[in-house]
Amino acid sequence: MQIQDLPYPDPGVPDARSGPRFLWWLFRNQLGGQLKSLAWGLLHFLSVSALPFCVGMAIQAVVDHSGRRLALAGGLLALCCAGSALGDTFLHRTAVTNWITAAARVQQLLAHKAANLGSALTRRVAAGEVVAVSTGDVEKIGWFVEAWSRFTAAAVTVVVVCAGLVVYQPALGGVVAVGLPVLALAALPLLPRATRRADFQREKAGRATELASDTVAGLRVLRGIGGEELFLDRYRRASQEVRHAAVRSARMWSLIAAIQVLLPGLLLIAVVWYGVHLARQGRVEIGELVAVYSSVMIMTYPLRHFEEIAMAYSFSRPSATRAARVLSLERATSAEGSRDRAGDDLPAGDLYDPATGLLAPSGRLTAVVCGDPDTAGLLAERLGGHPSEAGTSVLLGGVPLDELPLGSARTAVLVQDKDPVLLSGTLRELLDVPASGDVGAEEALAAAQCADVLAALVQGSLGAGDPMDARITERGRSLSGGQRQRLALARSLFTDPDVLVLDEPTSAVDSHTEARIAQGVRDLRAGRTTLVFTSSPLLLDHADRVVLVHEGEVAAVGVHRELVRKEPRYRAVVTRETDDEAASDDVPNEQDVLHEQDVLHEQDLLHELEEIEESA
């Protein structure tokens, strides 16, 4: 796999049973790249390791006054230098390719999982943890995958050099053959403690990331209630805990690094002392002593990769565990479906939920009133064909949505969440979504009453003459809550799905704008199935059909004005009655009647105001 071939057509099905199994799965899926990196690594390390033998051969040739052997040594030295340069160049190239492709594979898997689970993902895993996995953890996982081939090449080189030294000079080679494995394994007893400290550091860092993500997401609310400093103090404490954990982890790794420096020095001293002793006895030639001494010095280079692989594994294992935990999450229903439907052959008709008895007739605007906002959110997810829990499937035109592939279900039924996300970019890019083509961008923006939003975007974007080229900041933070809601609504209306489900689309909009949005949505969605979860009388009054869902079941069906007069539970939700007021609803008093009349009168006034503005 080459970098230019990314993204993968199919990233595969990961082994998410544990962090180590996930790392092994990544390695197996990049076996070709690992073998290339191993081959170039062997060329590089063996070429570097052969340099001392060439130097020793050259020195001995000078001592023996042999011009032929000196020329041969020079030729071998040039060949080793060329092999080292070529191997190092392509080792770096293939190793970085392994790193990037592994990271890209993990990011693709995480993106597919997020798209598969939808809003259920953040209900089961903290948003901050998902961010941490898809950023820092991905890099550490890629680091281990990249470092593995270099470590393998280094380990093979150490074995070859030890064997070569034993053959080349048995007396000194035996000392090196015993000493090098000791150097390679000296830090092994310290690795469990270093790994635990690295795990603790990653845990603290993940907690700090989650806290920062949650604080930033709720910063506007925190400022409103004066809780900004409280959460900032919490983040400061969490960041200090991360710093202390990082220092403790660094101390252990510095000790391991010190051992990797100290022990090779002791081995060099031992080789020199013993070599000089053998040279005095005439058992070792000067060239052989120089070659063995230089080999020990050169071996410190591949031995560093033993420390690197230990660090890479210690840091990547908790990261891989976190990634595996996210990737192991499953939908309540299958994303593949059990029906094969070709092309645009999607079901059409009434949308019906057997669990609650909720029916949204085809081609009509249906409003749903739920006393519990969480219940409304879960029901909206069910109607979109991606429930959080397994249960009876929602039917569209008599066809269970669970039997459709996830892509087909989402094409047939579009659900706009209560808190829709606006990605950074231009307005044109925001509306660059799959759409039917029957609704223009201008129509959708007008129906969502986005005129003032467009003006604000143009004002905040220098040089943007066309509102479609105006830039939207990350998550639309430069806009108010109502403006973000209207842009998200315009995007949903522009998509123009057969069935559109809106969850509280105007909760942050003023009453006058809300009434105009209700009329705009009704006009634009004429002949299309639209279902709105709301408790706003202004939206409810524009609906063809209003359904009250109480305690998980349909309790009443009618039109808004009729239900306000006849259904106490409906009136309690819509008019925000207190419990005491609701308890006395069986015998309506004069105050109740006057309150109902005020609500209906306010709606009539808004309708009259709209008519006056339209005529003007």
Coordinates of C-alpha atoms in Angstrom, one line a residue:
M1 CA 0.0 0.0 0.0
Q2 CA 1.4 3.4 -1.0
I3 CA 0.5 6.7 0.6
Q4 CA -1.0 8.0 -2.7
D5 CA -3.5 5.1 -2.6
L6 CA -5.1 6.3 0.6
P7 CA -7.8 6.2 1.7
Y8 CA -8.3 2.4 1.7
P9 CA -11.2 1.1 -0.4
D10 CA -11.9 -1.1 2.6
P11 CA -10.0 -0.7 5.9
G12 CA -11.1 -4.2 7.0
V13 CA -12.7 -5.6 10.1
P14 CA -10.4 -4.9 13.1
D15 CA -9.7 -7.3 15.9
A16 CA -10.9 -5.1 18.7
R17 CA -10.9 -7.7 21.5
S18 CA -7.8 -6.0 23.2
G19 CA -5.1 -3.5 22.5
P20 CA -2.3 -6.0 21.7
R21 CA -4.7 -7.9 19.4
F22 CA -5.5 -4.7 17.6
L23 CA -1.8 -3.9 17.1
W24 CA -1.2 -7.4 15.8
W25 CA -4.1 -7.0 13.4
L26 CA -2.6 -3.8 12.0
F27 CA 0.7 -5.5 11.6
R28 CA -0.8 -8.4 9.7
N29 CA -2.7 -6.0 7.4
Q30 CA 0.6 -4.2 6.5
L31 CA 2.8 -7.3 6.1
G32 CA 4.0 -6.2 2.6
G33 CA 5.1 -2.8 3.9
Q34 CA 6.7 -4.4 6.9
L35 CA 8.7 -6.8 4.8
K36 CA 9.9 -4.0 2.6
S37 CA 11.0 -2.0 5.6
L38 CA 12.7 -5.0 7.1
A39 CA 14.7 -5.6 3.9
W40 CA 15.9 -2.0 3.6
G41 CA 16.6 -2.0 7.4
L42 CA 18.8 -5.1 7.1
L43 CA 20.7 -3.5 4.2
H44 CA 21.3 -0.4 6.2
F45 CA 22.2 -2.0 9.6
L46 CA 24.4 -4.7 8.1
S47 CA 26.2 -2.2 5.9
V48 CA 26.9 0.0 9.0
S49 CA 28.0 -3.1 11.0
A50 CA 30.4 -4.1 8.3
L51 CA 32.3 -0.8 8.4
P52 CA 34.5 -1.9 11.4
F53 CA 35.6 -5.0 9.6
C54 CA 36.6 -2.9 6.6
V55 CA 38.5 -0.5 8.8
G56 CA 40.2 -3.3 10.7
M57 CA 41.1 -4.9 7.4
A58 CA 42.6 -1.6 6.1
I59 CA 44.7 -1.1 9.3
Q60 CA 46.0 -4.6 9.1
A61 CA 46.9 -4.2 5.4
V62 CA 48.9 -1.1 6.3
V63 CA 50.7 -3.0 9.1
D64 CA 51.4 -5.8 6.7
H65 CA 52.4 -3.4 3.8
S66 CA 49.8 -5.0 1.5
G67 CA 48.6 -2.6 -1.1
R68 CA 46.2 -5.2 -2.7
R69 CA 44.4 -5.8 0.6
L70 CA 44.3 -2.1 1.3
A71 CA 42.6 -1.5 -2.1
L72 CA 40.2 -4.3 -1.4
A73 CA 39.4 -2.8 2.0
G74 CA 38.8 0.6 0.4
G75 CA 36.5 -0.9 -2.2
L76 CA 34.5 -2.8 0.5
L77 CA 34.3 0.4 2.6
A78 CA 32.9 2.3 -0.3
L79 CA 30.4 -0.4 -1.0
C80 CA 29.3 -0.5 2.7
C81 CA 28.9 3.3 2.7
A82 CA 26.7 3.1 -0.4
G83 CA 24.6 0.3 1.0
S84 CA 24.2 2.2 4.3
A85 CA 23.1 5.4 2.5
L86 CA 20.7 3.6 0.2
G87 CA 19.3 1.4 2.9
D88 CA 18.8 4.4 5.3
T89 CA 17.0 6.4 2.6
F90 CA 14.5 3.7 1.7
L91 CA 14.1 2.4 5.3
H92 CA 13.0 5.9 6.3
R93 CA 10.6 6.0 3.3
T94 CA 9.0 2.7 3.9
A95 CA 8.9 3.2 7.7
V96 CA 7.1 6.5 7.4
T97 CA 4.7 4.9 4.8
N98 CA 3.9 2.2 7.3
W99 CA 3.3 4.9 10.0
I100 CA 1.0 7.0 7.8
T101 CA -0.9 4.1 6.3
A102 CA -1.5 2.5 9.8
A103 CA -2.7 5.9 11.2
A104 CA -4.9 6.4 8.2
R105 CA -6.4 2.9 8.6
V106 CA -7.2 3.6 12.2
Q107 CA -8.7 7.0 11.4
Q108 CA -10.9 5.4 8.7
L109 CA -12.1 2.7 11.1
L110 CA -12.9 5.4 13.7
A111 CA -14.8 7.5 11.1
H112 CA -16.7 4.5 9.9
K113 CA -17.6 3.6 13.5
A114 CA -18.8 7.1 14.2
A115 CA -20.9 7.2 11.1
N116 CA -22.3 3.8 11.9
L117 CA -23.2 4.5 15.5
G118 CA -24.3 8.1 14.9
S119 CA -25.4 10.0 18.1
A120 CA -25.3 6.7 20.0
L121 CA -21.5 6.9 20.0
T122 CA -21.3 9.9 22.4
R123 CA -23.9 8.2 24.7
R124 CA -21.6 5.3 25.2
V125 CA -18.2 6.9 25.0
A126 CA -17.2 10.4 26.2
A127 CA -16.7 12.8 23.3
G128 CA -13.3 13.8 24.7
E129 CA -12.1 10.2 24.5
V130 CA -13.2 9.9 20.9
V131 CA -11.2 13.1 20.2
A132 CA -8.1 11.7 22.0
V133 CA -8.3 8.4 20.2
S134 CA -8.6 10.0 16.7
T135 CA -5.7 12.4 17.3
G136 CA -2.9 11.6 19.8
D137 CA -3.6 7.9 20.1
V138 CA -3.6 7.4 16.3
E139 CA 0.0 8.8 16.1
K140 CA 1.2 6.5 18.9
I141 CA -0.3 3.4 17.3
G142 CA 1.3 4.4 14.0
W143 CA 4.7 4.9 15.8
F144 CA 4.7 1.3 17.0
V145 CA 3.7 -0.1 13.6
E146 CA 6.5 1.9 12.1
A147 CA 9.1 1.0 14.7
W148 CA 8.5 -2.7 14.6
S149 CA 10.3 -3.4 11.3
R150 CA 13.3 -1.3 12.3
F151 CA 13.6 -3.2 15.6
T152 CA 13.4 -6.5 13.8
A153 CA 16.2 -5.5 11.4
A154 CA 18.3 -4.3 14.4
A155 CA 17.7 -7.6 16.2
V156 CA 18.7 -9.7 13.2
T157 CA 21.8 -7.4 12.8
V158 CA 22.9 -8.0 16.4
V159 CA 22.6 -11.8 16.0
V160 CA 24.6 -11.7 12.7
V161 CA 27.3 -9.5 14.1
C162 CA 27.7 -11.7 17.2
A163 CA 28.0 -14.7 15.0
G164 CA 30.4 -13.0 12.7
L165 CA 32.7 -11.8 15.5
V166 CA 32.9 -15.3 17.0
V167 CA 34.0 -16.6 13.6
Y168 CA 36.3 -13.6 12.9
Q169 CA 38.0 -13.6 16.3
P170 CA 36.8 -16.3 18.7
A171 CA 38.4 -15.0 21.8
L172 CA 37.1 -11.4 21.7
G173 CA 34.0 -12.4 19.7
G174 CA 32.9 -14.7 22.5
V175 CA 33.0 -11.7 25.0
V176 CA 30.9 -9.6 22.6
A177 CA 28.5 -12.4 21.9
V178 CA 27.8 -12.7 25.6
G179 CA 27.8 -9.0 26.3
L180 CA 25.5 -7.8 23.5
P181 CA 22.4 -9.9 24.5
V182 CA 22.9 -8.7 28.1
L183 CA 22.8 -5.1 26.9
A184 CA 19.7 -5.8 24.8
L185 CA 17.8 -7.4 27.7
A186 CA 19.2 -5.2 30.6
A187 CA 16.3 -2.9 30.6
L188 CA 13.7 -5.6 30.4
P189 CA 13.0 -5.8 34.2
L190 CA 12.2 -2.1 34.2
L191 CA 9.7 -2.2 31.4
P192 CA 6.6 -3.3 33.4
R193 CA 7.0 -0.3 35.8
A194 CA 7.7 2.0 32.9
T195 CA 4.6 0.6 31.1
R196 CA 2.4 1.2 34.2
R197 CA 3.6 4.8 34.5
A198 CA 3.0 5.3 30.8
D199 CA -0.5 3.9 31.2
F200 CA -1.2 6.2 34.2
Q201 CA 0.0 9.2 32.2
R202 CA -2.2 8.3 29.2
E203 CA -5.2 7.9 31.6
K204 CA -4.6 11.3 33.1
A205 CA -4.1 12.9 29.7
G206 CA -7.3 11.4 28.4
R207 CA -9.2 12.7 31.4
A208 CA -7.8 16.2 30.8
T209 CA -8.7 16.0 27.2
E210 CA -12.3 15.0 28.0
L211 CA -12.5 17.8 30.6
A212 CA -11.2 20.4 28.1
S213 CA -13.6 19.2 25.4
D214 CA -16.6 19.3 27.7
T215 CA -15.6 22.8 29.0
V216 CA -15.1 24.2 25.5
A217 CA -18.5 22.8 24.4
G218 CA -20.3 24.3 27.3
L219 CA -18.3 27.6 27.6
R220 CA -21.2 29.8 26.5
V221 CA -23.4 28.3 29.2
L222 CA -20.6 28.4 31.8
R223 CA -20.1 32.0 31.3
G224 CA -23.8 32.7 31.6
I225 CA -24.0 31.0 35.1
G226 CA -20.6 32.2 36.3
G227 CA -19.0 28.7 36.3
E228 CA -16.2 29.4 33.9
E229 CA -13.5 29.8 36.6
L230 CA -14.7 26.7 38.4
F231 CA -14.2 24.5 35.4
L232 CA -10.9 26.2 34.5
D233 CA -9.6 25.4 38.0
R234 CA -10.6 21.8 37.4
Y235 CA -8.7 21.7 34.2
R236 CA -5.7 23.3 35.8
R237 CA -5.7 20.6 38.4
A238 CA -6.1 17.9 35.8
S239 CA -3.3 19.3 33.7
Q240 CA -1.0 19.4 36.7
E241 CA -1.8 15.8 37.4
V242 CA -0.8 15.0 33.7
R243 CA 2.5 16.9 34.2
H244 CA 3.4 15.0 37.4
A245 CA 2.5 11.7 35.7
A246 CA 4.6 12.6 32.7
V247 CA 7.6 13.5 34.9
R248 CA 7.4 10.2 36.7
S249 CA 7.2 8.4 33.4
A250 CA 10.1 10.3 32.0
R251 CA 12.2 9.5 35.1
M252 CA 11.8 5.8 34.4
W253 CA 12.6 6.2 30.7
S254 CA 15.7 8.3 31.5
L255 CA 16.9 5.5 33.8
I256 CA 16.4 3.0 30.9
A257 CA 18.3 5.3 28.6
A258 CA 21.1 5.7 31.1
I259 CA 21.4 1.9 31.3
Q260 CA 21.6 1.8 27.5
V261 CA 24.6 4.2 27.7
L262 CA 26.3 2.8 30.7
L263 CA 26.4 -0.9 29.9
P264 CA 27.9 -0.5 26.4
G265 CA 30.6 1.7 27.9
L266 CA 31.4 -1.1 30.4
L267 CA 31.4 -3.6 27.6
L268 CA 33.9 -1.4 25.6
I269 CA 36.2 -1.2 28.6
A270 CA 36.1 -5.0 29.0
V271 CA 36.8 -5.6 25.3
V272 CA 39.7 -3.1 25.2
W273 CA 41.2 -4.5 28.4
Y274 CA 40.9 -8.1 27.3
G275 CA 42.0 -7.3 23.7
V276 CA 45.2 -5.5 24.9
H277 CA 45.9 -8.6 27.1
L278 CA 45.5 -10.9 24.1
A279 CA 47.6 -8.6 21.8
R280 CA 50.5 -8.7 24.2
Q281 CA 50.3 -12.5 24.0
G282 CA 50.3 -12.3 20.2
R283 CA 46.9 -14.0 20.0
V284 CA 45.2 -10.9 18.4
E285 CA 46.4 -8.7 15.6
I286 CA 46.0 -4.9 15.7
G287 CA 43.5 -4.9 12.9
E288 CA 41.3 -7.5 14.6
L289 CA 41.4 -5.6 17.9
V290 CA 40.3 -2.4 16.1
A291 CA 37.6 -4.3 14.2
V292 CA 36.1 -5.8 17.4
Y293 CA 36.3 -2.5 19.3
S294 CA 34.6 -0.6 16.5
S295 CA 31.9 -3.3 16.2
V296 CA 31.0 -2.8 19.8
M297 CA 30.8 0.9 19.3
I298 CA 28.7 0.5 16.2
M299 CA 26.3 -1.9 17.9
T300 CA 25.1 0.9 20.2
Y301 CA 23.3 2.2 17.1
P302 CA 21.0 -0.8 16.5
L303 CA 20.7 -1.4 20.2
R304 CA 18.9 2.0 20.6
H305 CA 16.0 0.5 18.6
F306 CA 15.5 -2.0 21.4
E307 CA 14.7 1.0 23.7
E308 CA 12.6 2.6 21.0
I309 CA 10.4 -0.5 20.5
A310 CA 9.9 -0.8 24.3
M311 CA 8.8 2.9 24.5
A312 CA 6.7 2.6 21.4
Y313 CA 4.8 -0.4 22.8
S314 CA 4.4 1.1 26.2
F315 CA 2.8 4.2 24.8
S316 CA 0.9 2.6 22.0
R317 CA -0.6 -0.3 24.0
P318 CA -3.0 2.0 26.1
S319 CA -3.7 4.0 22.9
A320 CA -4.6 0.8 21.1
T321 CA -6.7 -0.3 24.0
R322 CA -8.7 2.9 23.9
A323 CA -9.1 2.6 20.1
A324 CA -10.2 -1.0 20.4
R325 CA -12.8 0.0 23.1
V326 CA -14.3 2.5 20.6
L327 CA -14.1 0.1 17.7
S328 CA -15.7 -2.8 19.6
L329 CA -19.0 -0.8 20.0
E330 CA -21.8 -2.2 18.0
R331 CA -25.1 -0.8 16.8
A332 CA -28.3 -2.1 18.3
T333 CA -29.3 -3.2 14.8
S334 CA -27.3 -4.4 11.9
A335 CA -25.9 -1.7 9.5
E336 CA -26.0 -4.1 6.5
G337 CA -29.7 -4.9 6.6
S338 CA -31.3 -8.0 5.2
R339 CA -33.0 -6.6 2.1
D340 CA -31.3 -6.0 -1.2
R341 CA -32.7 -2.9 -2.8
A342 CA -31.4 -1.6 -6.1
G343 CA -30.6 2.0 -6.9
D344 CA -33.3 4.5 -5.9
D345 CA -35.8 1.7 -5.0
L346 CA -36.4 3.0 -1.5
P347 CA -39.6 2.4 0.5
A348 CA -42.2 5.2 0.6
G349 CA -45.4 5.8 2.6
D350 CA -46.4 6.3 6.2
L351 CA -43.8 6.3 8.9
Y352 CA -45.0 4.1 11.8
D353 CA -43.4 3.2 15.1
P354 CA -45.1 0.0 16.5
A355 CA -43.5 0.5 20.0
T356 CA -45.2 3.8 20.7
G357 CA -48.1 3.7 18.1
L358 CA -46.8 6.9 16.5
L359 CA -47.9 7.4 12.9
A360 CA -46.7 10.1 10.6
P361 CA -48.9 10.0 7.4
S362 CA -47.2 10.3 4.1
G363 CA -47.0 13.9 2.7
R364 CA -48.2 15.6 5.8
L365 CA -46.6 17.7 8.6
T366 CA -46.9 15.9 11.9
A367 CA -45.9 17.4 15.3
V368 CA -45.0 15.2 18.3
V369 CA -45.2 16.5 21.9
C370 CA -43.2 14.6 24.5
G371 CA -43.0 15.7 28.1
D372 CA -39.5 14.3 28.4
P373 CA -36.9 15.8 26.0
D374 CA -34.7 12.7 26.4
T375 CA -37.6 10.5 25.3
A376 CA -38.1 12.7 22.3
G377 CA -34.4 12.4 21.3
L378 CA -34.5 8.6 21.6
L379 CA -37.7 8.4 19.6
A380 CA -36.2 10.6 16.9
E381 CA -33.3 8.2 16.6
R382 CA -35.6 5.2 16.3
L383 CA -37.6 6.9 13.6
G384 CA -34.3 7.4 11.7
G385 CA -33.6 3.7 11.7
H386 CA -30.6 3.8 14.2
P387 CA -31.9 3.1 17.7
S388 CA -29.7 3.0 20.8
E389 CA -31.3 -0.2 21.9
A390 CA -32.6 -3.3 20.1
G391 CA -36.4 -3.5 19.7
T392 CA -39.3 -3.5 17.3
S393 CA -38.3 -1.8 14.0
V394 CA -39.9 1.4 12.7
L395 CA -41.8 0.8 9.5
L396 CA -41.7 3.1 6.4
G397 CA -44.4 2.2 3.9
G398 CA -44.7 -1.2 5.7
V399 CA -41.0 -2.0 5.3
P400 CA -38.9 -2.3 8.6
L401 CA -36.0 0.2 8.5
D402 CA -33.8 -2.4 10.3
E403 CA -34.0 -4.5 7.1
L404 CA -32.5 -1.8 5.0
P405 CA -28.8 -1.1 4.7
L406 CA -27.8 1.9 6.9
G407 CA -27.1 4.1 3.9
S408 CA -30.5 3.4 2.4
A409 CA -32.3 4.0 5.7
R410 CA -30.6 7.4 6.2
T411 CA -31.3 8.4 2.6
A412 CA -35.0 7.6 3.1
V413 CA -35.3 9.2 6.6
L414 CA -33.2 12.2 7.6
V415 CA -33.0 13.0 11.3
Q416 CA -31.8 16.4 12.5
D417 CA -30.5 16.2 16.1
K418 CA -31.4 18.6 18.8
D419 CA -27.8 20.0 18.7
P420 CA -26.7 19.8 15.0
V421 CA -23.1 20.4 14.2
L422 CA -21.8 23.0 11.8
L423 CA -18.4 22.2 10.4
S424 CA -15.9 25.0 9.6
G425 CA -15.8 26.2 6.0
T426 CA -17.9 28.3 3.6
L427 CA -21.6 28.3 3.4
R428 CA -21.3 26.7 0.0
E429 CA -19.4 23.8 1.6
L430 CA -21.9 23.5 4.4
L431 CA -24.6 22.9 1.8
D432 CA -22.5 20.5 -0.2
V433 CA -24.5 17.5 0.9
P434 CA -26.5 14.8 -1.0
A435 CA -29.7 16.4 -2.1
S436 CA -32.7 15.7 -4.3
G437 CA -32.1 18.8 -6.5
D438 CA -35.7 19.8 -6.2
V439 CA -35.0 22.5 -3.5
G440 CA -32.5 25.3 -4.2
A441 CA -30.2 26.7 -1.6
E442 CA -31.9 30.1 -1.7
E443 CA -35.3 28.5 -1.1
A444 CA -34.0 26.5 1.9
L445 CA -32.3 29.5 3.5
A446 CA -35.4 31.6 3.0
A447 CA -37.7 29.0 4.6
A448 CA -35.3 28.8 7.6
Q449 CA -35.4 32.6 7.9
C450 CA -31.6 32.9 7.4
A451 CA -31.4 36.5 6.0
D452 CA -29.8 38.0 9.1
V453 CA -27.5 35.0 9.4
L454 CA -26.2 35.6 5.9
A455 CA -25.7 39.2 6.7
A456 CA -23.7 38.3 9.8
L457 CA -21.6 35.8 7.9
V458 CA -20.8 38.3 5.1
Q459 CA -19.9 41.0 7.7
G460 CA -17.5 38.6 9.5
S461 CA -15.8 37.4 6.2
L462 CA -13.6 40.0 4.6
G463 CA -13.8 40.0 0.8
A464 CA -16.9 37.7 0.7
G465 CA -19.2 39.4 -1.7
D466 CA -21.4 36.3 -2.2
P467 CA -23.0 35.0 1.0
M468 CA -22.3 31.5 -0.2
D469 CA -18.5 32.2 0.0
A470 CA -18.8 33.5 3.6
R471 CA -16.9 31.4 6.1
I472 CA -18.4 29.7 9.1
T473 CA -16.1 29.2 12.1
E474 CA -15.6 25.9 13.8
R475 CA -19.0 24.6 15.1
G476 CA -20.4 28.0 14.2
R477 CA -19.1 29.5 17.4
S478 CA -19.3 33.1 16.0
L479 CA -23.1 32.7 15.6
S480 CA -25.8 32.7 18.2
G481 CA -27.6 29.5 19.1
G482 CA -30.7 30.5 17.1
Q483 CA -28.5 31.4 14.0
R484 CA -26.8 28.0 14.2
Q485 CA -30.2 26.3 14.4
R486 CA -31.5 28.0 11.4
L487 CA -28.4 27.2 9.3
A488 CA -28.7 23.5 10.3
L489 CA -32.4 23.6 9.4
A490 CA -31.7 25.1 6.0
R491 CA -29.2 22.3 5.3
S492 CA -31.8 19.7 6.2
L493 CA -34.4 21.4 4.0
F494 CA -31.9 21.6 1.1
T495 CA -31.3 17.9 1.4
D496 CA -35.0 17.4 0.8
P497 CA -35.4 13.8 2.0
D498 CA -38.6 11.8 1.5
V499 CA -39.0 11.8 5.3
L500 CA -37.6 14.6 7.5
V501 CA -37.5 14.3 11.3
L502 CA -36.7 17.5 13.2
D503 CA -35.9 17.5 17.0
E504 CA -36.7 20.9 18.5
P505 CA -35.5 22.8 15.5
T506 CA -36.5 26.3 16.9
S507 CA -35.8 26.0 20.6
A508 CA -33.3 29.0 20.5
V509 CA -35.4 31.2 18.1
D510 CA -37.6 34.1 19.1
S511 CA -41.4 33.7 18.7
H512 CA -41.8 36.0 15.7
T513 CA -39.1 34.2 13.7
E514 CA -40.3 30.9 14.9
A515 CA -43.8 31.5 13.4
R516 CA -42.3 32.5 10.1
I517 CA -40.1 29.3 10.1
A518 CA -43.1 27.2 10.8
Q519 CA -44.9 28.6 7.8
G520 CA -41.8 28.3 5.6
V521 CA -41.2 24.7 6.5
R522 CA -44.9 23.9 5.9
D523 CA -44.8 25.5 2.4
L524 CA -41.4 24.1 1.4
R525 CA -42.2 20.6 2.6
A526 CA -45.7 20.4 1.0
G527 CA -46.3 16.9 -0.2
R528 CA -43.3 15.5 1.8
T529 CA -43.5 13.7 5.1
T530 CA -42.2 15.9 7.9
L531 CA -42.2 15.1 11.6
V532 CA -41.3 17.7 14.2
F533 CA -40.6 17.1 17.9
T534 CA -41.6 20.3 19.6
S535 CA -43.6 21.8 22.4
S536 CA -43.9 25.2 20.8
P537 CA -47.5 26.3 20.2
L538 CA -46.4 28.3 17.1
L539 CA -45.0 25.2 15.4
L540 CA -47.8 23.0 16.7
D541 CA -50.5 25.3 15.3
H542 CA -49.0 24.9 11.8
A543 CA -49.0 21.1 11.9
D544 CA -51.6 19.0 10.0
R545 CA -51.6 16.5 12.8
V546 CA -50.4 16.7 16.5
V547 CA -49.5 13.6 18.5
L548 CA -49.0 13.5 22.3
V549 CA -46.6 10.8 23.5
H550 CA -47.0 10.1 27.2
E551 CA -44.9 7.5 29.1
G552 CA -43.7 5.9 25.9
E553 CA -47.1 5.5 24.1
V554 CA -49.4 7.7 22.0
A555 CA -51.9 9.3 24.4
A556 CA -53.8 11.6 22.1
V557 CA -54.0 12.7 18.4
G558 CA -55.6 15.8 16.9
V559 CA -54.9 19.4 16.1
H560 CA -53.3 21.9 18.4
R561 CA -56.3 24.0 19.3
E562 CA -58.5 21.0 19.9
L563 CA -55.9 19.3 22.1
V564 CA -55.2 22.4 24.2
R565 CA -58.9 22.5 25.1
K566 CA -59.6 18.8 25.6
E567 CA -56.4 17.1 26.8
P568 CA -55.0 18.2 30.2
R569 CA -51.7 16.3 29.7
Y570 CA -51.1 18.0 26.4
R571 CA -52.0 21.4 27.9
A572 CA -49.6 20.8 30.8
V573 CA -46.7 20.4 28.4
V574 CA -47.5 23.1 25.9
T575 CA -48.5 25.8 28.4
R576 CA -45.9 24.8 31.0
E577 CA -48.4 24.3 33.8
T578 CA -47.1 23.4 37.2
D579 CA -48.0 20.1 38.9
D580 CA -50.6 21.8 41.1
E581 CA -52.3 23.4 38.1
A582 CA -52.3 20.2 36.2
A583 CA -53.9 18.3 39.1
S584 CA -56.9 20.6 39.0
D585 CA -57.5 20.3 35.3
D586 CA -60.4 17.9 35.7
V587 CA -62.5 20.9 36.7
P588 CA -61.3 23.8 34.6
N589 CA -61.6 27.1 36.3
E590 CA -61.9 30.6 34.9
Q591 CA -58.1 31.2 35.2
D592 CA -57.4 28.0 33.0
V593 CA -59.9 29.2 30.4
L594 CA -58.4 32.7 30.3
H595 CA -54.8 31.2 30.0
E596 CA -55.9 29.0 27.0
Q597 CA -57.5 32.0 25.4
D598 CA -54.3 34.1 25.8
V599 CA -52.2 31.4 24.2
L600 CA -54.5 31.1 21.2
H601 CA -54.9 34.8 21.0
E602 CA -51.1 35.3 20.8
Q603 CA -50.9 32.8 17.9
D604 CA -53.7 34.7 16.1
L605 CA -51.9 38.0 16.5
L606 CA -48.7 36.5 15.1
H607 CA -50.6 35.1 12.1
E608 CA -52.1 38.6 11.5
L609 CA -48.7 40.2 11.7
E610 CA -47.3 37.8 9.2
E611 CA -50.1 38.6 6.8
I612 CA -49.5 42.4 7.2
E613 CA -45.8 42.0 6.5
E614 CA -46.4 39.8 3.4
S615 CA -48.9 42.4 2.0
A616 CA -46.4 45.2 2.7

